C-alpha positions as a LaTeX table, in Angstrom:
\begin{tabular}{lrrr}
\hline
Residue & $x$ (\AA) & $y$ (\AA) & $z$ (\AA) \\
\hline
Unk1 & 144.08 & 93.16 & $-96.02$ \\
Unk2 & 141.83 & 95.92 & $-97.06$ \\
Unk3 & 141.41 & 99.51 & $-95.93$ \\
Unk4 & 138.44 & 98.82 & $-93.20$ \\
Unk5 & 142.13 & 97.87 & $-91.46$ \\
Unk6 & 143.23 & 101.04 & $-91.26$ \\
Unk7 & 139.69 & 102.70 & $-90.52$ \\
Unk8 & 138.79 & 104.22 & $-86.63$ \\
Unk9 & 142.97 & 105.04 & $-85.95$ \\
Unk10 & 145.25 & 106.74 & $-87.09$ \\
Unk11 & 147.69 & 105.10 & $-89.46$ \\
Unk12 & 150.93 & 105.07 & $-91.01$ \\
Unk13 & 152.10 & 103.08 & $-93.85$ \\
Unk14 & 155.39 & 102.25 & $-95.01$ \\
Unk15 & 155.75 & 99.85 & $-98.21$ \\
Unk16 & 159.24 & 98.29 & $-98.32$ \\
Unk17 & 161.02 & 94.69 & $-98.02$ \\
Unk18 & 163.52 & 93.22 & $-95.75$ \\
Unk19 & 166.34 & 92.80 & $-98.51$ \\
Unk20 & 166.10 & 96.65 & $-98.50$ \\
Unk21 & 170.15 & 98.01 & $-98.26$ \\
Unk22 & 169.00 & 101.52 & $-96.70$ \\
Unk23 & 166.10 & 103.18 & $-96.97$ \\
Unk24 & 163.89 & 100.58 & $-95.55$ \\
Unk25 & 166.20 & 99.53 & $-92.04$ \\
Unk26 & 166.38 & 103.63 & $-92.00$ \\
Unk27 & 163.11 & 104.29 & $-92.33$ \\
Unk28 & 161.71 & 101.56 & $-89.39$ \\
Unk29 & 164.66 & 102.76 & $-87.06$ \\
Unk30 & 162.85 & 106.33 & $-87.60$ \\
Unk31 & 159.55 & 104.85 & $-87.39$ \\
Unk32 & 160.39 & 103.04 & $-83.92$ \\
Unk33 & 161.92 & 106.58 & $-82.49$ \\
Unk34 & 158.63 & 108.45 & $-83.31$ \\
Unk35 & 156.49 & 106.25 & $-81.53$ \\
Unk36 & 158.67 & 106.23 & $-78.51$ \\
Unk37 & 159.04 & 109.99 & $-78.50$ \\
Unk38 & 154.80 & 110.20 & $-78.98$ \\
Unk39 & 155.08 & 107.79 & $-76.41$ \\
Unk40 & 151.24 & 107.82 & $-74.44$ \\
Unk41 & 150.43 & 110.58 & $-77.19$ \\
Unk42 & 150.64 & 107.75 & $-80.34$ \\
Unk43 & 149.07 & 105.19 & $-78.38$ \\
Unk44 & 146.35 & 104.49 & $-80.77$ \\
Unk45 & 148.41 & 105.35 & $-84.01$ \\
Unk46 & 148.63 & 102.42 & $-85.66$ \\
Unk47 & 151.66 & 101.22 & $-88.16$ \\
Unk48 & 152.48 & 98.88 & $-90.75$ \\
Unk49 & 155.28 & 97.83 & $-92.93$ \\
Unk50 & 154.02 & 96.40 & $-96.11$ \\
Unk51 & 156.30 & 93.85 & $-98.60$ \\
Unk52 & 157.16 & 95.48 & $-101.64$ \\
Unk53 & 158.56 & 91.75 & $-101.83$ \\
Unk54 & 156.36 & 88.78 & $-101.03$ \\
Unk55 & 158.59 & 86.33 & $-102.66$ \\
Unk56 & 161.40 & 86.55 & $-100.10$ \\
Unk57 & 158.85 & 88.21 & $-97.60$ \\
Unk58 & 156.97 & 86.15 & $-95.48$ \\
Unk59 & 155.16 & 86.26 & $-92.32$ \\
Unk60 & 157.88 & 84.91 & $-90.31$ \\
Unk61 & 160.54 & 87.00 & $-91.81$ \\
Unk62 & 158.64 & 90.06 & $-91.93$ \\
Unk63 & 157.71 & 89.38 & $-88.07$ \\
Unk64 & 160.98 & 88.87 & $-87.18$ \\
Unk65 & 162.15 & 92.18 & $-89.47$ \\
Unk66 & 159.68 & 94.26 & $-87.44$ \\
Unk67 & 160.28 & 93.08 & $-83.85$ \\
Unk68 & 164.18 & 93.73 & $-84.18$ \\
Unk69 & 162.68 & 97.58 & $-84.61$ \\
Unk70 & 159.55 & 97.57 & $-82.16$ \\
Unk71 & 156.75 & 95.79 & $-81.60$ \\
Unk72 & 154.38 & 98.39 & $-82.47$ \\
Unk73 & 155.15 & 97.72 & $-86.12$ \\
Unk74 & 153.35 & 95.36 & $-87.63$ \\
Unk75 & 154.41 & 93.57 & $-91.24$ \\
Unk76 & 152.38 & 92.87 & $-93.85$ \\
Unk77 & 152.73 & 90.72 & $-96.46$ \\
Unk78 & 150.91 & 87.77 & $-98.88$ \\
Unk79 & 150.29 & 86.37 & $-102.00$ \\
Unk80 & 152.36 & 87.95 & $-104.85$ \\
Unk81 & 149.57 & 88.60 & $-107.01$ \\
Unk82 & 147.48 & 90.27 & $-103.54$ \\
Unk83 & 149.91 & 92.46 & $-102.75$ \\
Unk84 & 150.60 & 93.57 & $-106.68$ \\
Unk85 & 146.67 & 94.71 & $-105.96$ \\
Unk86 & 147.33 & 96.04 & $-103.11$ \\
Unk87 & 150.26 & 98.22 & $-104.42$ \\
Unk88 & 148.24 & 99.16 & $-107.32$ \\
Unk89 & 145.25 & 100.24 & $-105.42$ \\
Unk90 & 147.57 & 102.37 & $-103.54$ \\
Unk91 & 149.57 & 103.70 & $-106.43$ \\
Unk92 & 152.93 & 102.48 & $-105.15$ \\
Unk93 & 155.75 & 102.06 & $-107.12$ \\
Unk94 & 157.44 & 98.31 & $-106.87$ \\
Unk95 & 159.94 & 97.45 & $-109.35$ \\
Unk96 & 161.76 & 94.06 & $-109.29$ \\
Unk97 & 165.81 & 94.98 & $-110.34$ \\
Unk98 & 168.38 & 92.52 & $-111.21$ \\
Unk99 & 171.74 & 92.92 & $-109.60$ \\
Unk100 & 175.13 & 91.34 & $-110.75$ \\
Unk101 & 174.93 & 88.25 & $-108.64$ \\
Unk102 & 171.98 & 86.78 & $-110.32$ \\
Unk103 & 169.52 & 88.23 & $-107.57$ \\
Unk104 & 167.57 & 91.46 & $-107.26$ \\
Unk105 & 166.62 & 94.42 & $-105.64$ \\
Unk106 & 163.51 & 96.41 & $-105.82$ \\
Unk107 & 163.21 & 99.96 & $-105.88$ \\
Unk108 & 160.21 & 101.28 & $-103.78$ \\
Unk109 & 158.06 & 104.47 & $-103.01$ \\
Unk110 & 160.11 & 105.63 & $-100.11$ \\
Unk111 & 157.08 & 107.79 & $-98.51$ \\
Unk112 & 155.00 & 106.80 & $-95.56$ \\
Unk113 & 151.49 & 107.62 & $-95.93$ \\
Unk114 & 149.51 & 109.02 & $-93.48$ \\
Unk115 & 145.87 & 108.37 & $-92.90$ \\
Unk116 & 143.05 & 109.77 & $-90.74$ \\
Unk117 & 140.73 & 107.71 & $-88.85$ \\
Unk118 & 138.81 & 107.44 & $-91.80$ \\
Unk119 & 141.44 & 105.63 & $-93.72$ \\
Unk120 & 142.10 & 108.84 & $-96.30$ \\
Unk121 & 145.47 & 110.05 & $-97.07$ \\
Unk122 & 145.83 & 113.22 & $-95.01$ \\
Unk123 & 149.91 & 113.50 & $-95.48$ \\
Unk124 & 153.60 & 111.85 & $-96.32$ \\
Unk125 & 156.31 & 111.18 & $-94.66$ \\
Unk126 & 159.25 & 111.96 & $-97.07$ \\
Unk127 & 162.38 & 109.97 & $-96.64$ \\
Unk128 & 165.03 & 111.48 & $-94.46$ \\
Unk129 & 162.62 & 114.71 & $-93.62$ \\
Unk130 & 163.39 & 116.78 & $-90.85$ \\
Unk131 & 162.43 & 114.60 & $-87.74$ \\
Unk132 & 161.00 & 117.98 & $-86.05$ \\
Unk133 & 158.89 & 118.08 & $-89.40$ \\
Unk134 & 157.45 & 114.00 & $-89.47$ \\
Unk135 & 156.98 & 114.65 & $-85.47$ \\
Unk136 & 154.58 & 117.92 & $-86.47$ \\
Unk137 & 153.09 & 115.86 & $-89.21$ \\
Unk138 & 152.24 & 112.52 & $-86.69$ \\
Unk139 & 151.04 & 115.03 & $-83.90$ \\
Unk140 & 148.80 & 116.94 & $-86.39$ \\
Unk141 & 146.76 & 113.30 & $-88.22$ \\
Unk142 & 146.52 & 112.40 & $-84.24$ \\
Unk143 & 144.95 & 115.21 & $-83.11$ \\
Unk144 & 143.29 & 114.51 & $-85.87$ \\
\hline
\end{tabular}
């Protein structure tokens, strides 16, 4: 994937992964009720959830992650050493953390980025911000 994807719509990105405890399942179930409440008005904003986690994160899972949410998200994910690029071009933080259990976590930039039509990054969505704030934020990059 490269940024001609996100060029002639609006677009929000969210970088996460489906192991996420909180702040990923949070942030999609926030996601999903802004684009219902834009409704018509969001129709051409587009949105993707990209894998912080490729490993565990494949196509089929991340499909299946995204659908339970809506269907106007669409997941993102591939090679491990792509979507380190990826991450890097877009100066998110990823960082792989052991847990007790002999498995991990990873902790995550928790933002979603907003970009114009022209693929630049006009805004962020912090986590847990004021939904009448993201709402004035989403309204403002589609007017656009």
């Amino acid at each position: 994937m490269t940024e001609s994807a996100f060029k002639g719509h609006p677009t929000a990105l969210f970088f996460g992964f489906t192991h996420c405890p909180e702040v990923c399942p949070t942030t999609l179930f926030e996601m999903a009720g802004w684009l219902k409440t834009l409704g018509d008005e969001g129709k051409d904003l587009r949105v993707f959830f990209i894998s912080v986690d490729p490993e565990r994160d494949t196509p089929d899972v991340m499909k299946g992650y995204t659908s339970a949410f809506t269907d106007r998200i669409t997941g993102i994910t591939g090679k491990p050493d792509e979507v380190e690029k990826f991450l890097k071009a877009w100066k998110i933080y990823a960082k792989k953390v052991p847990t007790e259990n002999g498995d991990y976590t990873m902790d995550h930039t928790a933002s979603v980025m907003l970009l114009d039509r022209d693929a630049r990054l006009k805004s962020t969505i912090d986590y847990k911000e004021s939904p009448d704030v993201a709402m004035k934020k989403l309204r403002l990059l589609i007017a656009g």
